[in-house]
Amino acid sequence: MSLYPNLHKSADPALRTPRLTVVGAGIGDPELITLRAVRAIGEADVILYDALANDVLLDYARPGAIKLYVGKRRKEKAFEQEEIHELIVNQALTHGHVVRLKGGDPFVFGRGWEEMQYAQAHGLEVAYVPGVSSAVAAAGSAGIAVTLRGVSRSFWTMTATTESGDLNPELAVAAQTDTTVVILMGLHKLSFIVEIWTAAGHPDRAIAIIQDASTPQQQQIIGTIQTIEHLAAKHKNAGPAVIVIGDTVKHVIKALPTQLNHSKLL
Ligand SMILES: C[S@@+](CC[C@H](N)C(=O)[O-])C[C@H]1O[C@@H](n2cnc3c(N)ncnc32)[C@H](O)[C@@H]1O
């Protein structure tokens, strides 16, 4: 029996309440989505989706649901955050339930909270559905744990840059510690990261770059602070990547791949 037998039964338009559900799509593999997220997509009247959310997930939408791409792909103009806010409110007032489908978890560098706040301030009901975040699962997809008994007691996820585009000053603080550091949106700052860890006295600290985690294109580069730039220069992949720095990177477990070949949903 189906878990959600009424999934695609559309509500009476007269009864539709304008609302927003911000939904985490997971990090790439379409199986890395929650059942609650699948239900929200199936109940949506409008789906606004990003580049990092796997398109295959749109197959869960009911026939007739409106699907609008609001992300940025290479060379395309990005939607301004304010435009997305307005779109959410206008679509909800016109059609009812808007699902905002975002890569990873909407509250990890995802602007999900701001979208919910704007929508609520404009009279919409709001809800949040968590997602599998690259903050943990990108390392895991490469067989690297972010914490490991006897090796690392904590992990720290950070962006490489501040809102104004400057280098995040917290990188220098993290480099003084033994925590596992997971850096998102950091590949273009790799040389600065290397400088910071070298200046902190850790040129031999283990570091990994995991790109397109959980997808068939996944690549991982593993080295030390001293070697990583040289190793990374040989790779030409432009997909999203996280950088993981710390001793747990020395303990890679070789695991069987679990991805199916997803051209369609199960
Ligand atoms: C704007 S942030 C969004 C993070 C997302 N909300 C999450 O929880 O994973 C985008 C960054 O997430 C990381 N990222 C997202 N998906 C990834 C993937 N499949 N593999 C590696 N890194 C990924 C990259 O650092 C990318 O630059």
XYZ file of N, CA and C in Angstrom, residues 170-257:
264
model
N 36.816 33.508 10.625
C 36.714 32.319 11.488
C 37.614 31.178 10.992
N 38.050 31.245 9.722
C 38.974 30.215 9.222
C 40.256 30.213 10.066
N 40.772 31.395 10.362
C 42.028 31.500 11.125
C 41.831 31.005 12.550
N 40.634 31.192 13.090
C 40.349 30.699 14.442
C 40.293 29.171 14.419
N 39.599 28.626 13.430
C 39.454 27.166 13.329
C 40.807 26.486 13.122
N 41.694 27.155 12.381
C 43.011 26.567 12.091
C 43.859 26.397 13.352
N 43.481 27.095 14.427
C 44.224 26.974 15.695
C 43.761 25.765 16.509
N 42.713 25.087 16.049
C 42.104 24.023 16.850
C 42.315 22.656 16.181
N 41.853 21.604 16.887
C 41.901 20.249 16.320
C 40.532 19.804 15.820
N 39.580 20.715 15.756
C 38.246 20.349 15.283
C 38.302 19.964 13.798
N 37.352 19.150 13.367
C 37.220 18.901 11.923
C 36.543 20.135 11.332
N 37.121 20.696 10.287
C 36.556 21.909 9.686
C 35.972 21.549 8.324
N 34.703 21.859 8.150
C 34.013 21.593 6.879
C 33.711 22.950 6.251
N 34.334 23.212 5.122
C 34.197 24.534 4.498
C 33.336 24.416 3.249
N 32.240 25.154 3.232
C 31.373 25.193 2.057
C 31.732 26.423 1.230
N 31.488 26.331 -0.066
C 31.719 27.456 -0.981
C 33.153 27.972 -0.844
N 34.110 27.036 -0.780
C 35.474 27.441 -0.461
C 36.516 27.136 -1.507
N 36.129 26.464 -2.590
C 37.153 25.999 -3.527
C 37.945 27.161 -4.133
N 37.247 28.261 -4.428
C 37.925 29.410 -5.032
C 38.825 30.139 -4.015
N 38.756 29.725 -2.763
C 39.619 30.341 -1.735
C 40.672 29.342 -1.238
N 40.885 28.277 -2.003
C 41.769 27.205 -1.521
C 43.165 27.715 -1.167
N 43.725 28.606 -1.989
C 45.094 29.054 -1.715
C 45.154 29.829 -0.398
N 44.113 30.601 -0.093
C 44.089 31.332 1.187
C 43.961 30.350 2.360
N 43.152 29.313 2.148
C 42.947 28.313 3.203
C 44.281 27.612 3.502
N 44.998 27.270 2.439
C 46.321 26.639 2.595
C 47.257 27.570 3.378
N 47.234 28.845 3.018
C 48.087 29.822 3.726
C 47.752 29.884 5.210
N 46.460 29.893 5.507
C 46.021 30.031 6.902
C 46.461 28.827 7.729
N 46.262 27.611 7.197
C 46.629 26.413 7.982
C 48.152 26.280 8.082
N 48.862 26.731 7.044
C 50.321 26.687 7.093
C 50.831 27.674 8.159
N 50.259 28.867 8.145
C 50.671 29.884 9.130
C 50.355 29.438 10.553
N 49.305 28.609 10.701
C 48.935 28.118 12.033
C 49.821 26.939 12.455
N 50.761 26.547 11.603
C 51.697 25.471 11.966
C 51.202 24.081 11.624
N 50.269 23.978 10.650
C 49.716 22.655 10.312
C 49.864 22.313 8.824
N 51.072 22.384 8.270
C 51.221 22.070 6.844
C 50.934 20.607 6.523
N 51.024 19.727 7.532
C 50.797 18.294 7.275
C 49.381 17.836 7.624
N 48.518 18.779 7.981
C 47.155 18.380 8.346
C 46.442 17.802 7.120
N 45.668 16.748 7.354
C 44.958 16.094 6.237
C 43.797 16.969 5.758
N 43.576 16.940 4.463
C 42.521 17.758 3.846
C 41.917 16.987 2.680
N 40.635 17.118 2.520
C 39.950 16.474 1.383
C 39.065 17.499 0.690
N 38.945 17.340 -0.613
C 37.961 18.115 -1.382
C 36.992 17.087 -1.955
N 35.723 17.271 -1.673
C 34.726 16.327 -2.187
C 33.767 17.111 -3.072
N 33.719 16.694 -4.319
C 32.955 17.449 -5.318
C 31.798 16.587 -5.815
N 30.651 17.231 -6.066
C 29.466 16.519 -6.575
C 29.151 15.286 -5.723
N 29.246 15.466 -4.418
C 29.062 14.326 -3.508
C 27.717 13.660 -3.739
N 27.701 12.354 -3.673
C 26.515 11.493 -3.760
C 25.970 11.350 -5.185
N 26.623 11.957 -6.153
C 26.161 11.829 -7.542
C 27.126 10.908 -8.313
N 26.740 10.482 -9.504
C 27.672 9.643 -10.280
C 28.956 10.383 -10.657
N 28.932 11.727 -10.576
C 30.143 12.511 -10.918
C 31.054 12.736 -9.716
N 30.712 12.177 -8.575
C 31.501 12.468 -7.363
C 32.996 12.216 -7.566
N 33.769 13.178 -7.054
C 35.233 13.024 -7.057
C 35.747 13.449 -5.705
N 36.750 12.794 -5.204
C 37.390 13.268 -3.987
C 38.889 13.336 -4.178
N 39.451 14.393 -3.642
C 40.899 14.587 -3.710
C 41.369 14.640 -2.263
N 42.331 13.811 -1.920
C 42.765 13.741 -0.527
C 44.266 13.969 -0.463
N 44.676 14.858 0.420
C 46.095 15.140 0.550
C 46.373 15.803 1.878
N 47.404 16.640 1.879
C 47.707 17.435 3.076
C 47.632 18.906 2.667
N 47.698 19.755 3.657
C 47.677 21.200 3.359
C 48.782 21.545 2.341
N 49.948 20.902 2.475
C 51.066 21.201 1.547
C 50.805 20.730 0.127
N 50.078 19.613 -0.023
C 49.983 18.990 -1.356
C 48.673 19.302 -2.091
N 47.690 19.818 -1.382
C 46.331 19.814 -1.942
C 46.179 20.698 -3.191
N 46.877 21.829 -3.211
C 46.701 22.714 -4.378
C 47.208 22.036 -5.646
N 48.342 21.361 -5.520
C 48.930 20.651 -6.648
C 47.971 19.541 -7.117
N 47.419 18.796 -6.147
C 46.502 17.695 -6.494
C 45.226 18.238 -7.134
N 44.717 19.339 -6.580
C 43.446 19.895 -7.074
C 43.597 20.464 -8.479
N 44.789 20.936 -8.804
C 45.013 21.550 -10.118
C 44.806 20.549 -11.245
N 44.921 19.247 -10.948
C 44.765 18.219 -11.994
C 43.296 17.946 -12.302
N 42.386 18.432 -11.443
C 40.959 18.139 -11.635
C 40.269 19.336 -12.262
N 39.367 19.067 -13.181
C 38.739 20.183 -13.891
C 37.212 20.200 -13.690
N 36.741 19.662 -12.593
C 35.305 19.584 -12.365
C 34.800 20.882 -11.745
N 33.693 21.426 -12.252
C 33.184 22.696 -11.729
C 31.998 22.517 -10.795
N 31.703 21.297 -10.377
C 30.548 21.047 -9.516
C 30.753 21.584 -8.112
N 29.679 21.588 -7.294
C 29.811 22.069 -5.915
C 30.756 21.173 -5.119
N 31.501 21.798 -4.208
C 32.494 21.024 -3.451
C 32.564 21.500 -2.004
N 32.856 20.572 -1.108
C 33.214 20.952 0.261
C 34.678 20.585 0.491
N 35.273 21.330 1.412
C 36.651 21.059 1.836
C 36.576 20.580 3.279
N 37.234 19.486 3.566
C 37.237 18.957 4.930
C 38.686 18.913 5.409
N 38.930 19.525 6.560
C 40.301 19.568 7.098
C 40.292 18.961 8.499
N 41.207 18.018 8.722
C 41.295 17.443 10.070
C 41.748 15.993 10.018
N 42.043 15.454 11.190
C 42.625 14.113 11.252
C 41.661 13.012 10.830
N 40.356 13.258 10.870
C 39.436 12.189 10.440
C 39.617 11.887 8.946
N 40.178 12.831 8.208
C 40.396 12.633 6.763
C 41.421 11.513 6.515
N 42.232 11.225 7.540
C 43.214 10.130 7.390
C 42.544 8.764 7.496
N 41.299 8.756 7.942
C 40.610 7.483 8.196
C 39.459 7.303 7.202
N 39.808 7.129 5.950
C 38.773 6.962 4.918
C 38.322 5.508 4.912
N 37.022 5.308 4.975
C 36.542 3.930 4.886
C 36.044 3.680 3.461
N 36.506 2.594 2.883
C 36.073 2.257 1.509
C 34.714 1.583 1.620
N 33.690 2.261 1.134
C 32.333 1.720 1.254
C 31.789 1.415 -0.133
N 30.832 0.513 -0.191
C 30.203 0.203 -1.476
C 29.383 1.396 -1.922
N 29.354 1.717 -3.208
C 28.462 2.785 -3.668
C 27.013 2.357 -3.471
